[in-house]
mmCIF file of C-alpha atoms in Angstrom:
data_model
loop_
_atom_site.group_PDB
_atom_site.id
_atom_site.type_symbol
_atom_site.label_atom_id
_atom_site.label_comp_id
_atom_site.label_asym_id
_atom_site.label_seq_id
_atom_site.Cartn_x
_atom_site.Cartn_y
_atom_site.Cartn_z
ATOM 1 C CA MET A 482 -0.552 2.047 1.425
ATOM 2 C CA ARG A 483 2.773 1.125 2.577
ATOM 3 C CA ILE A 484 4.646 -1.479 0.223
ATOM 4 C CA LEU A 485 8.092 -3.053 1.021
ATOM 5 C CA LEU A 486 9.940 -3.473 -2.239
ATOM 6 C CA VAL A 487 12.365 -6.946 -1.797
ATOM 7 C CA GLU A 488 14.370 -6.623 -5.397
ATOM 8 C CA ASP A 489 18.599 -6.597 -5.640
ATOM 9 C CA ASP A 490 18.783 -5.132 -9.000
ATOM 10 C CA ASN A 491 19.495 -1.250 -8.685
ATOM 11 C CA MET A 492 18.336 -0.553 -12.412
ATOM 12 C CA ILE A 493 14.871 -2.418 -11.432
ATOM 13 C CA GLY A 494 14.412 -1.557 -7.928
ATOM 14 C CA ARG A 495 14.665 2.138 -8.775
ATOM 15 C CA ALA A 496 12.673 2.422 -11.596
ATOM 16 C CA VAL A 497 9.824 0.240 -9.110
ATOM 17 C CA GLU A 498 10.228 2.446 -5.963
ATOM 18 C CA GLY A 499 10.005 5.482 -8.417
ATOM 19 C CA SER A 500 6.654 4.428 -10.133
ATOM 20 C CA LEU A 501 5.247 3.224 -7.109
ATOM 21 C CA LYS A 502 5.777 6.705 -5.507
ATOM 22 C CA ASP A 503 4.325 8.500 -8.356
ATOM 23 C CA SER A 504 1.298 5.838 -7.876
ATOM 24 C CA ARG A 505 1.051 7.698 -4.334
ATOM 25 C CA TYR A 506 2.405 4.474 -2.749
ATOM 26 C CA THR A 507 4.757 4.892 0.336
ATOM 27 C CA VAL A 508 7.928 2.607 -0.576
ATOM 28 C CA ASP A 509 10.203 1.208 1.783
ATOM 29 C CA TRP A 510 13.252 -0.832 -0.261
ATOM 30 C CA VAL A 511 15.496 -3.361 0.546
ATOM 31 C CA ARG A 512 17.937 -5.606 -1.633
ATOM 32 C CA ASP A 513 18.318 -9.020 0.106
ATOM 33 C CA GLY A 514 16.474 -11.240 1.796
ATOM 34 C CA LYS A 515 17.842 -11.773 5.212
ATOM 35 C CA THR A 516 16.913 -7.752 5.564
ATOM 36 C CA ALA A 517 13.420 -8.253 4.424
ATOM 37 C CA VAL A 518 12.351 -11.119 6.883
ATOM 38 C CA ASP A 519 13.687 -8.761 9.731
ATOM 39 C CA THR A 520 12.148 -5.353 7.929
ATOM 40 C CA LEU A 521 8.936 -7.480 8.154
ATOM 41 C CA ALA A 522 9.403 -8.573 11.449
ATOM 42 C CA ALA A 523 9.697 -4.881 12.602
ATOM 43 C CA GLN A 524 7.175 -3.052 10.381
ATOM 44 C CA PRO A 525 3.599 -3.645 9.055
ATOM 45 C CA TYR A 526 3.182 -3.086 5.539
ATOM 46 C CA ASP A 527 0.062 -3.521 3.358
ATOM 47 C CA ALA A 528 2.009 -5.442 0.497
ATOM 48 C CA VAL A 529 5.279 -6.902 -0.388
ATOM 49 C CA LEU A 530 7.235 -6.628 -4.021
ATOM 50 C CA LEU A 531 9.309 -9.854 -3.725
ATOM 51 C CA ASP A 532 12.128 -10.708 -6.123
ATOM 52 C CA LEU A 533 13.303 -14.394 -5.943
ATOM 53 C CA GLY A 534 17.142 -14.628 -6.664
ATOM 54 C CA LEU A 535 18.222 -12.681 -3.439
ATOM 55 C CA PRO A 536 21.237 -12.436 -1.814
ATOM 56 C CA TYR A 537 21.528 -14.354 1.922
ATOM 57 C CA LYS A 538 17.537 -15.662 1.762
ATOM 58 C CA ASP A 539 16.065 -16.695 -1.562
ATOM 59 C CA GLY A 540 12.752 -14.852 -2.479
ATOM 60 C CA LEU A 541 10.869 -18.222 -2.004
ATOM 61 C CA GLN A 542 12.424 -18.748 1.370
ATOM 62 C CA VAL A 543 11.652 -15.087 2.601
ATOM 63 C CA LEU A 544 7.311 -16.129 0.999
ATOM 64 C CA GLN A 545 7.508 -19.066 3.368
ATOM 65 C CA ASP A 546 8.645 -17.620 6.502
ATOM 66 C CA ILE A 547 5.739 -14.604 5.931
ATOM 67 C CA ARG A 548 3.352 -17.308 5.778
ATOM 68 C CA SER A 549 4.914 -19.528 8.462
ATOM 69 C CA ARG A 550 4.471 -16.335 10.887
ATOM 70 C CA GLY A 551 1.104 -16.258 10.242
ATOM 71 C CA LEU A 552 0.981 -12.934 8.082
ATOM 72 C CA THR A 553 -1.561 -12.770 5.558
ATOM 73 C CA LEU A 554 -0.762 -9.315 3.661
ATOM 74 C CA PRO A 555 -0.240 -9.702 -0.094
ATOM 75 C CA VAL A 556 2.916 -10.902 -1.964
ATOM 76 C CA LEU A 557 3.007 -10.546 -5.424
ATOM 77 C CA ILE A 558 6.509 -12.209 -7.200
ATOM 78 C CA LEU A 559 8.394 -10.048 -9.283
ATOM 79 C CA THR A 560 10.873 -12.578 -10.708
ATOM 80 C CA ALA A 561 12.850 -13.632 -14.069
ATOM 81 C CA ARG A 562 12.359 -17.209 -13.202
ATOM 82 C CA ASP A 563 9.407 -18.486 -15.801
ATOM 83 C CA ASP A 564 9.431 -22.261 -15.855
ATOM 84 C CA ILE A 565 6.639 -23.925 -14.476
ATOM 85 C CA THR A 566 7.989 -25.585 -11.680
ATOM 86 C CA SER A 567 9.158 -21.882 -9.901
ATOM 87 C CA ARG A 568 5.927 -20.605 -10.625
ATOM 88 C CA LEU A 569 3.923 -23.353 -8.902
ATOM 89 C CA GLN A 570 6.056 -23.043 -6.353
ATOM 90 C CA GLY A 571 5.371 -19.339 -5.618
ATOM 91 C CA LEU A 572 1.917 -19.776 -6.047
ATOM 92 C CA ASP A 573 1.534 -23.168 -3.735
ATOM 93 C CA ASN A 574 3.677 -21.446 -1.022
ATOM 94 C CA GLY A 575 1.328 -18.312 -0.546
ATOM 95 C CA ALA A 576 2.332 -15.579 -3.547
ATOM 96 C CA ASP A 577 -0.824 -13.677 -4.540
ATOM 97 C CA ASP A 578 0.182 -13.020 -7.586
ATOM 98 C CA TYR A 579 3.133 -14.089 -10.041
ATOM 99 C CA ILE A 580 4.580 -11.428 -12.721
ATOM 100 C CA ILE A 581 7.491 -12.294 -14.907
ATOM 101 C CA LYS A 582 10.214 -9.826 -15.624
ATOM 102 C CA PRO A 583 10.937 -7.948 -17.845
ATOM 103 C CA PHE A 584 6.882 -5.987 -16.993
ATOM 104 C CA GLU A 585 5.422 -3.096 -17.611
ATOM 105 C CA MET A 586 4.951 -0.839 -14.208
ATOM 106 C CA SER A 587 1.344 0.109 -15.446
ATOM 107 C CA GLU A 588 0.312 -3.928 -15.065
ATOM 108 C CA VAL A 589 2.367 -4.159 -11.926
ATOM 109 C CA LEU A 590 -0.201 -1.360 -10.377
ATOM 110 C CA ALA A 591 -3.225 -2.807 -11.971
ATOM 111 C CA ARG A 592 -2.246 -6.332 -10.202
ATOM 112 C CA ILE A 593 -1.245 -4.231 -6.742
ATOM 113 C CA ARG A 594 -5.171 -3.166 -6.932
ATOM 114 C CA ALA A 595 -6.561 -6.205 -8.142
ATOM 115 C CA VAL A 596 -5.141 -7.886 -5.174
ATOM 116 C CA MET A 597 -6.011 -5.161 -2.577
ATOM 117 C CA ARG A 598 -9.666 -5.525 -4.155
ATOM 118 C CA ARG A 599 -9.527 -9.441 -3.503
ATOM 119 C CA THR A 600 -8.050 -8.927 0.129
ATOM 120 C CA GLY A 601 -10.472 -6.465 1.240
ATOM 121 C CA GLY A 602 -13.381 -8.837 -0.459
ATOM 122 C CA SER A 603 -14.454 -6.097 -3.037
ATOM 123 C CA ALA A 604 -15.240 -6.889 -6.844
ATOM 124 C CA VAL A 605 -15.041 -3.596 -7.759
ATOM 125 C CA ASN A 606 -12.218 -0.676 -8.793
ATOM 126 C CA THR A 607 -13.361 1.749 -5.936
ATOM 127 C CA LEU A 608 -13.552 2.219 -2.340
ATOM 128 C CA ASP A 609 -16.990 3.427 -0.871
ATOM 129 C CA ASN A 610 -18.335 3.815 2.747
ATOM 130 C CA GLY A 611 -21.279 5.511 1.378
ATOM 131 C CA VAL A 612 -20.369 9.207 2.224
ATOM 132 C CA LEU A 613 -17.139 9.011 0.037
ATOM 133 C CA THR A 614 -15.831 7.382 -3.092
ATOM 134 C CA LEU A 615 -12.183 7.098 -3.503
ATOM 135 C CA ASP A 616 -10.671 5.587 -7.016
ATOM 136 C CA PRO A 617 -7.004 4.064 -6.297
ATOM 137 C CA ALA A 618 -6.546 4.042 -10.008
ATOM 138 C CA THR A 619 -7.230 7.852 -10.664
ATOM 139 C CA TYR A 620 -6.275 9.317 -6.938
ATOM 140 C CA TYR A 621 -9.802 11.098 -6.833
ATOM 141 C CA ALA A 622 -12.105 10.922 -4.108
ATOM 142 C CA LYS A 623 -16.287 12.005 -4.325
ATOM 143 C CA ARG A 624 -18.488 12.778 -1.809
ATOM 144 C CA HIS A 625 -22.203 11.294 -2.952
ATOM 145 C CA ASP A 626 -24.283 14.176 -2.184
ATOM 146 C CA SER A 627 -22.059 16.448 -4.413
ATOM 147 C CA GLY A 628 -20.857 13.655 -7.151
ATOM 148 C CA GLU A 629 -17.746 15.690 -7.757
ATOM 149 C CA ASN A 630 -14.655 14.556 -8.190
ATOM 150 C CA VAL A 631 -11.726 16.023 -6.310
ATOM 151 C CA PRO A 632 -8.118 15.376 -6.694
ATOM 152 C CA LEU A 633 -6.092 14.440 -4.184
ATOM 153 C CA SER A 634 -1.987 15.270 -3.545
ATOM 154 C CA ASN A 635 -0.069 12.244 -2.764
ATOM 155 C CA ARG A 636 -0.257 12.194 1.174
ATOM 156 C CA GLU A 637 -3.716 13.420 1.323
ATOM 157 C CA PHE A 638 -4.523 10.384 -0.616
ATOM 158 C CA ALA A 639 -2.261 7.777 1.540
ATOM 159 C CA ILE A 640 -4.119 8.586 4.337
ATOM 160 C CA LEU A 641 -7.777 8.591 2.730
ATOM 161 C CA HIS A 642 -6.692 5.330 1.340
ATOM 162 C CA ALA A 643 -5.564 4.325 5.073
ATOM 163 C CA LEU A 644 -9.029 4.874 6.283
ATOM 164 C CA MET A 645 -11.295 3.554 3.366
ATOM 165 C CA LEU A 646 -9.356 0.586 3.587
ATOM 166 C CA HIS A 647 -10.855 0.090 7.271
ATOM 167 C CA PRO A 648 -13.902 1.991 7.333
ATOM 168 C CA GLY A 649 -14.928 2.285 11.454
ATOM 169 C CA THR A 650 -11.525 1.551 12.440
ATOM 170 C CA ILE A 651 -9.644 3.891 14.891
ATOM 171 C CA LEU A 652 -6.558 4.905 13.181
ATOM 172 C CA SER A 653 -3.731 6.479 15.539
ATOM 173 C CA ARG A 654 -1.450 9.337 14.576
ATOM 174 C CA SER A 655 1.617 6.630 14.307
ATOM 175 C CA ASP A 656 -0.677 4.389 12.276
ATOM 176 C CA LEU A 657 -1.302 6.807 9.263
ATOM 177 C CA GLU A 658 1.871 8.433 9.644
ATOM 178 C CA ASP A 659 3.472 4.928 9.167
ATOM 179 C CA LYS A 660 1.120 4.665 5.733
ATOM 180 C CA VAL A 661 2.381 8.213 4.722
ATOM 181 C CA TYR A 662 6.324 8.426 5.259
ATOM 182 C CA ALA A 663 8.773 6.011 4.304
ATOM 183 C CA TRP A 664 12.300 5.434 5.698
ATOM 184 C CA GLY A 665 13.788 8.764 5.636
ATOM 185 C CA GLU A 666 11.130 10.743 6.156
ATOM 186 C CA GLU A 667 10.374 12.311 8.965
ATOM 187 C CA PRO A 668 6.948 14.258 9.439
ATOM 188 C CA GLU A 669 6.614 17.403 11.470
ATOM 189 C CA SER A 670 4.565 16.857 14.866
ATOM 190 C CA ASN A 671 1.720 18.092 13.095
ATOM 191 C CA ALA A 672 1.468 16.964 9.510
ATOM 192 C CA ILE A 673 -1.094 14.226 10.025
ATOM 193 C CA ASP A 674 -3.281 17.255 11.348
ATOM 194 C CA TYR A 675 -3.240 19.484 8.589
ATOM 195 C CA LEU A 676 -3.448 16.680 5.870
ATOM 196 C CA ILE A 677 -6.551 15.942 7.706
ATOM 197 C CA HIS A 678 -7.339 19.306 7.847
ATOM 198 C CA ALA A 679 -6.769 19.861 4.505
ATOM 199 C CA LEU A 680 -8.942 16.836 3.395
ATOM 200 C CA ARG A 681 -12.063 17.678 5.546
ATOM 201 C CA LYS A 682 -11.630 21.279 3.733
ATOM 202 C CA LYS A 683 -11.837 19.479 0.328
ATOM 203 C CA LEU A 684 -14.295 16.759 1.319
ATOM 204 C CA GLY A 685 -16.383 17.972 3.985
ATOM 205 C CA HIS A 686 -15.807 17.963 7.639
ATOM 206 C CA ASP A 687 -18.006 15.297 8.163
ATOM 207 C CA SER A 688 -15.905 13.058 6.131
ATOM 208 C CA ILE A 689 -13.747 12.169 8.415
ATOM 209 C CA LYS A 690 -14.394 12.093 11.939
ATOM 210 C CA ASN A 691 -12.176 12.811 15.158
ATOM 211 C CA VAL A 692 -11.617 10.367 18.269
ATOM 212 C CA ARG A 693 -9.856 13.195 20.732
ATOM 213 C CA GLY A 694 -6.657 11.649 21.948
ATOM 214 C CA VAL A 695 -7.131 8.518 19.752
ATOM 215 C CA GLY A 696 -7.172 9.049 16.182
ATOM 216 C CA TRP A 697 -9.331 9.300 13.335
ATOM 217 C CA LEU A 698 -11.656 6.818 11.109
ATOM 218 C CA VAL A 699 -14.209 7.038 8.665
ATOM 219 C CA SER A 700 -17.806 5.540 8.832
ATOM 220 C CA LYS A 701 -19.337 2.639 7.916
ATOM 221 C CA LYS A 702 -21.875 2.626 5.264
ATOM 222 C CA SER A 703 -24.716 1.363 8.350
ATOM 223 C CA GLU A 704 -23.023 3.898 10.052
ATOM 224 C CA ASN A 705 -24.482 7.056 7.609
#
């Protein structure tokens, strides 16, 4: 899952970026509102963590721009503005959550998972397609027929999470590279193939299907 972090405070930005990466998320970090808007126009993201007090363009203006362009991705505001007017403005303008600084990263991570569950129409913590269960809180995958919990590497988790969020949908090599690699990280030409191979070795060859020349997918529950 790829997240855009919009934060102008270097200390907070480094801490949040590090925690997100430790939690298997792919992160791009920008430090002002104008760059955030330009970045969102050029690159798809799964979620945005948005400060409000930003240079060049205020966070509320960034949020309004996101929603005015019809983008429905989750936006979580991380801000020191704790007055009720700012909270109402943020939520009424389309934010999915509003978190006051200072915060614990464990809570931010839990709120990201909760927002992603709501976005996916699920009330449970795990992703399940009838063959596999993936737990974003523990980064373990499990096959139903064996019941064994299997640990995944950061990039293995990122690929399987992207596929499990959209069961039945083919994701191309570039789609998966976007989920796994942040700015400045250049994948080798066969990196995605290697990661898919590693996942199949851990979870079974039928866990991920290849559509030759197009991409990969996991099946929907109804297809199993």
